[in-house]
Short mmCIF file of C-alpha atoms in Angstrom, two decimals:
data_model
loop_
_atom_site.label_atom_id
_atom_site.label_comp_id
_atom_site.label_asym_id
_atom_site.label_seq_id
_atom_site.Cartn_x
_atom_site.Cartn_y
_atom_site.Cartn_z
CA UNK Z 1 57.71 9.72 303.40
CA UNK Z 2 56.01 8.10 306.36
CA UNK Z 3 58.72 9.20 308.67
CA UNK Z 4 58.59 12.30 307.58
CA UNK Z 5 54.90 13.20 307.88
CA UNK Z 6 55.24 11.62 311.93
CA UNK Z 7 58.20 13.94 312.69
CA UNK Z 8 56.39 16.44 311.18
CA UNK Z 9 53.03 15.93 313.05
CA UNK Z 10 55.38 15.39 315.83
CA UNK Z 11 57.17 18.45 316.28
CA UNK Z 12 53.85 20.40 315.85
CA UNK Z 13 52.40 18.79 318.92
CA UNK Z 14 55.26 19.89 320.97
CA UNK Z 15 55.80 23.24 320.08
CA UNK Z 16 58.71 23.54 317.70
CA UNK Z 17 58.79 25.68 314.76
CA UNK Z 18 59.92 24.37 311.47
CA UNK Z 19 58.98 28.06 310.28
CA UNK Z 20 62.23 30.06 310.03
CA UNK Z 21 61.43 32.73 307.39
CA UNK Z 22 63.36 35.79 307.93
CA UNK Z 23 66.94 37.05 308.19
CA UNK Z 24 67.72 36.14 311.33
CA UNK Z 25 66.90 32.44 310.95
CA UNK Z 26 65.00 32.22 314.25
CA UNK Z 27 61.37 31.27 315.11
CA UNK Z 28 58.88 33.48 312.58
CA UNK Z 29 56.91 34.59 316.07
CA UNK Z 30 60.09 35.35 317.95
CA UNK Z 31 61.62 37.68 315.16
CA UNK Z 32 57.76 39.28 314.78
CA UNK Z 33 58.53 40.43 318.33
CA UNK Z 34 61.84 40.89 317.92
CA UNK Z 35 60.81 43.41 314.74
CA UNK Z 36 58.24 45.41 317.06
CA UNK Z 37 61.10 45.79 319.82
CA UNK Z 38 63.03 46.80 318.07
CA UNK Z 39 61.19 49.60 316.25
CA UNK Z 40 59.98 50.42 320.28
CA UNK Z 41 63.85 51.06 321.34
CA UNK Z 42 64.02 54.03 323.18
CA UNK Z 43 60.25 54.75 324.02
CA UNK Z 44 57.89 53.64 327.08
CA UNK Z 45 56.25 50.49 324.67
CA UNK Z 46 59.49 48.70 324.36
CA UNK Z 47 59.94 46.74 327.60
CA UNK Z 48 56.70 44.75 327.06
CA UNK Z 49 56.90 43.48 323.63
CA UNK Z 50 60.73 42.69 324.56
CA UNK Z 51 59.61 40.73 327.50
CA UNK Z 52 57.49 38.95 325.16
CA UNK Z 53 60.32 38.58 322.83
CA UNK Z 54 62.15 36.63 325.58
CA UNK Z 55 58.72 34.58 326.90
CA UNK Z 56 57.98 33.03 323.46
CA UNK Z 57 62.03 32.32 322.93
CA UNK Z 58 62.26 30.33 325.93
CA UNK Z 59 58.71 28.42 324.77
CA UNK Z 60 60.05 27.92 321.48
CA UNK Z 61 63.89 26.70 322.90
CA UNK Z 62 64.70 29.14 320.58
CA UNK Z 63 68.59 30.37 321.86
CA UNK Z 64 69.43 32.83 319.10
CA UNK Z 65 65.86 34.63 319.96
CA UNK Z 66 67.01 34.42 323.23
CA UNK Z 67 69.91 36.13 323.01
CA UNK Z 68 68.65 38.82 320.80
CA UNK Z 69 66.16 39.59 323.85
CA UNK Z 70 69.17 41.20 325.85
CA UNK Z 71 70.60 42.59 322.61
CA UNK Z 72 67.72 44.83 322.62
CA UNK Z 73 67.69 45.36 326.36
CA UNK Z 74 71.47 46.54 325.71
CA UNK Z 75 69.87 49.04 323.05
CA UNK Z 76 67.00 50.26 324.99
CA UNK Z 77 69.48 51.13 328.00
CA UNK Z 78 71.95 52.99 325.74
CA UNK Z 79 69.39 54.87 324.03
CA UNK Z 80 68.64 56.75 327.73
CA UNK Z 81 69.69 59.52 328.89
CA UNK Z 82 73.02 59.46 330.47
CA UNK Z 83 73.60 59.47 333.87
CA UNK Z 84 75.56 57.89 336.91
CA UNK Z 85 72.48 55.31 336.98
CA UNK Z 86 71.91 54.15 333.61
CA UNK Z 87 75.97 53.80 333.03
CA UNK Z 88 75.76 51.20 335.23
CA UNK Z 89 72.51 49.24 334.23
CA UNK Z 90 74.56 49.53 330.75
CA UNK Z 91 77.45 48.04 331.84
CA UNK Z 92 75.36 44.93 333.73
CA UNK Z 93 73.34 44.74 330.75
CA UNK Z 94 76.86 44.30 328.66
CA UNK Z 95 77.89 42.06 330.82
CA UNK Z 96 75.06 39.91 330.71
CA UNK Z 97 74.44 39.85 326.77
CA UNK Z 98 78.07 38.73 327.11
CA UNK Z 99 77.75 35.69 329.39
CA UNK Z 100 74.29 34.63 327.29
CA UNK Z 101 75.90 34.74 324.18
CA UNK Z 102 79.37 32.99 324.74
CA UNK Z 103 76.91 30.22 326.95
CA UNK Z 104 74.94 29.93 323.91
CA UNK Z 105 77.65 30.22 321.48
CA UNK Z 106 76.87 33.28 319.16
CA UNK Z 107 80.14 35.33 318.68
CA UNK Z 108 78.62 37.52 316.50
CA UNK Z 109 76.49 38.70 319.35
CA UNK Z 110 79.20 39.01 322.07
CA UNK Z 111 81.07 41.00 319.88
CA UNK Z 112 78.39 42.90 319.18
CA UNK Z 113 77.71 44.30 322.89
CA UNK Z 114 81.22 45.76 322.76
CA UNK Z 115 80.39 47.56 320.04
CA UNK Z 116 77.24 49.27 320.96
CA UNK Z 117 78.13 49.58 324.47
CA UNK Z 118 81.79 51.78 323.52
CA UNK Z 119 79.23 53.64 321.12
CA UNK Z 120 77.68 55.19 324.46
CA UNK Z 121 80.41 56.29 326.10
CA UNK Z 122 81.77 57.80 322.94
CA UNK Z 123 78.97 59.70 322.42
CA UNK Z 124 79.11 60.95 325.87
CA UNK Z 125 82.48 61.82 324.95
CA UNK Z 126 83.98 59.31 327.43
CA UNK Z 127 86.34 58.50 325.03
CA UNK Z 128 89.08 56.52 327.30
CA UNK Z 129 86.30 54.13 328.49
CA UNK Z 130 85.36 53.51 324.94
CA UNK Z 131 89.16 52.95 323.92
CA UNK Z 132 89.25 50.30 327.04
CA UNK Z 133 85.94 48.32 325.73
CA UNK Z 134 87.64 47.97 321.79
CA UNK Z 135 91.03 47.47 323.14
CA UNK Z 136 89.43 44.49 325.41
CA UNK Z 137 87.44 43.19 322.72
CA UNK Z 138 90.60 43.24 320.53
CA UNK Z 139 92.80 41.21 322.49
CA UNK Z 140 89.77 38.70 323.05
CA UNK Z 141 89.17 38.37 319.37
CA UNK Z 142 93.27 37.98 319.02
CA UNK Z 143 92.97 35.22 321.94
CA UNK Z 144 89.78 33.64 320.11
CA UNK Z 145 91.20 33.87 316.25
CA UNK Z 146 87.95 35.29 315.51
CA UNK Z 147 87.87 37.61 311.93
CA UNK Z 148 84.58 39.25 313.26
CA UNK Z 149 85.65 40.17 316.53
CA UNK Z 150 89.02 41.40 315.53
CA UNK Z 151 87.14 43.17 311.85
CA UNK Z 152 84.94 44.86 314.39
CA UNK Z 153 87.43 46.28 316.85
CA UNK Z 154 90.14 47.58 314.53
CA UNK Z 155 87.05 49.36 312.57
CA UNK Z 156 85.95 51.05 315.64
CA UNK Z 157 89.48 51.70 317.05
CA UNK Z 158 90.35 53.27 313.80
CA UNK Z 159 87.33 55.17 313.76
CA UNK Z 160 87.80 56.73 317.85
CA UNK Z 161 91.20 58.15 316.68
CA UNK Z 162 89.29 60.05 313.33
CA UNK Z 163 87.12 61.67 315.39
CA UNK Z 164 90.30 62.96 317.60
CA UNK Z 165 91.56 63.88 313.99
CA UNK Z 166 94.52 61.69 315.10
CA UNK Z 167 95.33 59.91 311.24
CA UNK Z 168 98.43 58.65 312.31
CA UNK Z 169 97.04 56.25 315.16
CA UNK Z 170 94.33 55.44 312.90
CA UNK Z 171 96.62 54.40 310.26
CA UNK Z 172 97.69 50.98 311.76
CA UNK Z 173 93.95 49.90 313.01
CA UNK Z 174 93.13 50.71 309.15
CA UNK Z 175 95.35 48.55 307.52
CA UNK Z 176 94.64 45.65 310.07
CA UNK Z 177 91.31 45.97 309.21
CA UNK Z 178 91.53 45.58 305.41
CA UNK Z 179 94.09 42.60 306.14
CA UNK Z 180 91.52 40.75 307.76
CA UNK Z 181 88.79 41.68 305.26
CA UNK Z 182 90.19 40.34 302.47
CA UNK Z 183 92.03 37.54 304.28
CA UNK Z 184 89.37 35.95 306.40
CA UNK Z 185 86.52 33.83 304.86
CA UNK Z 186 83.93 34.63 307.85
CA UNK Z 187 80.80 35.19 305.77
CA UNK Z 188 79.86 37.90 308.74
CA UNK Z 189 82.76 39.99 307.87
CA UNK Z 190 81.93 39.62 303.90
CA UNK Z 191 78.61 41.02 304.45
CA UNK Z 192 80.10 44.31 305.28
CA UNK Z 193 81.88 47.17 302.89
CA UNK Z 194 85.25 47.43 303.19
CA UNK Z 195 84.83 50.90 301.28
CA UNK Z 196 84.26 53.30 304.28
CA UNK Z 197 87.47 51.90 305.64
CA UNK Z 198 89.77 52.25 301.98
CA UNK Z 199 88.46 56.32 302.03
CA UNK Z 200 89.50 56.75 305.77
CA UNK Z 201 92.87 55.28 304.93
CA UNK Z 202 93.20 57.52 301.34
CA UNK Z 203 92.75 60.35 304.13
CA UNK Z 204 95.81 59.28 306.30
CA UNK Z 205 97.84 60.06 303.35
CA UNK Z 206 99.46 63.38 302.19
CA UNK Z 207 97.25 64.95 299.29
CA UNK Z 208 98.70 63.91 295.92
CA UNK Z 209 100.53 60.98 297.27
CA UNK Z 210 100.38 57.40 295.34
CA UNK Z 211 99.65 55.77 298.00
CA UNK Z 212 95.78 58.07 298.13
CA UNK Z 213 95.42 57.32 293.85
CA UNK Z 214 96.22 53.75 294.80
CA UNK Z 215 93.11 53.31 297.84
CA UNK Z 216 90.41 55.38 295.88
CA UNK Z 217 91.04 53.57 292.72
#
């Protein structure tokens, strides 16, 4: 009990948090700013609170805070207009979210900036660009064995070909994705529906097939 009341007084006089109550599990005053930038995204406010984000991260040796300081940088940028300029403070800002999170070890994360960032250029109907970033982050989540990365691109690479109303390249991705859904044990992946993806397969089949009464049941 003793030893526990002096680590406790201890960590309080240098600065460390015990206070971790939220869904992010990181330090209560980083995720309060984390919260507010988030909410900001897009609009003149953001940058500050974000840069306070970061500030009170690095106080707190907080890494995950950290990291989700250039998640929302990545956001902000993406959430700009498009233009010769701001595709290329995207792609640095990808870049970098990448390089914090694999130094700080949060897959989730790096995974994550391919995601959002093939989002953009999708939207700006840049669609080969987007099909490079999820074919990239495919093969890197084959290389790694991780369910999240590989869940995440097969999704998304599934999805692209949809919205070219091109079922039968969407097909494969599908089924990959439902393999590793109920296969994998990643409690990332488990989070997520699998639902969206059993409809868009029902709709690669002919109409009155088995195969559609067997995915919607």
């Amino acid at each position: 009990m003793k030893k526990s009341f002096l680590l406790i007084l201890l960590l309080a006089w240098t600065g460390i948090s015990l206070a971790q109550n939220n869904p992010y599990e990181i330090d209560d005053e980083c995720y309060n700013y984390y919260s507010q930038a988030d909410l900001l995204v897009g609009k003149p406010e953001f940058k500050d609170v974000n840069e306070q984000l970061l500030v009170t991260a690095r106080q707190k040796g907080d890494t995950k805070a950290e990291t989700l300081y250039y998640v929302e940088v990545l956001k902000d940028l993406i959430a700009h207009p498009v233009s010769p300029e701001n595709d290329k403070a995207v792609d640095e800002a990808f870049e970098t979210l990448k390089e914090v999170a694999s130094k700080y070890g949060y897959a989730q994360y790096f995974y994550f900036s391919y995601q959002i960032t093939q989002n953009y250029y999708h939207n700006s109907n840049r669609n080969y660009r987007a099909l490079q970033l999820l074919k990239e982050m495919q093969e890197l989540a084959l290389k790694e064995n991780s369910a999240y990365g590989l869940w995440g691109s097969v999704r998304y690479l599934a999805s692209l070909y949809i919205a070219q109303n091109d079922y039968v390249s969407a097909k494969p991705y599908l089924l990959k994705a439902i393999k590793v859904y109920k296969e994998t044990d990643d409690p990332t992946v488990k989070r997520q529906s699998p639902t969206r993806v059993y409809c868009d397969l029902a709709d690669t089949y002919p109409i009155g097939s088995a195969s559609v009464r067997v995915y919607l049941g």
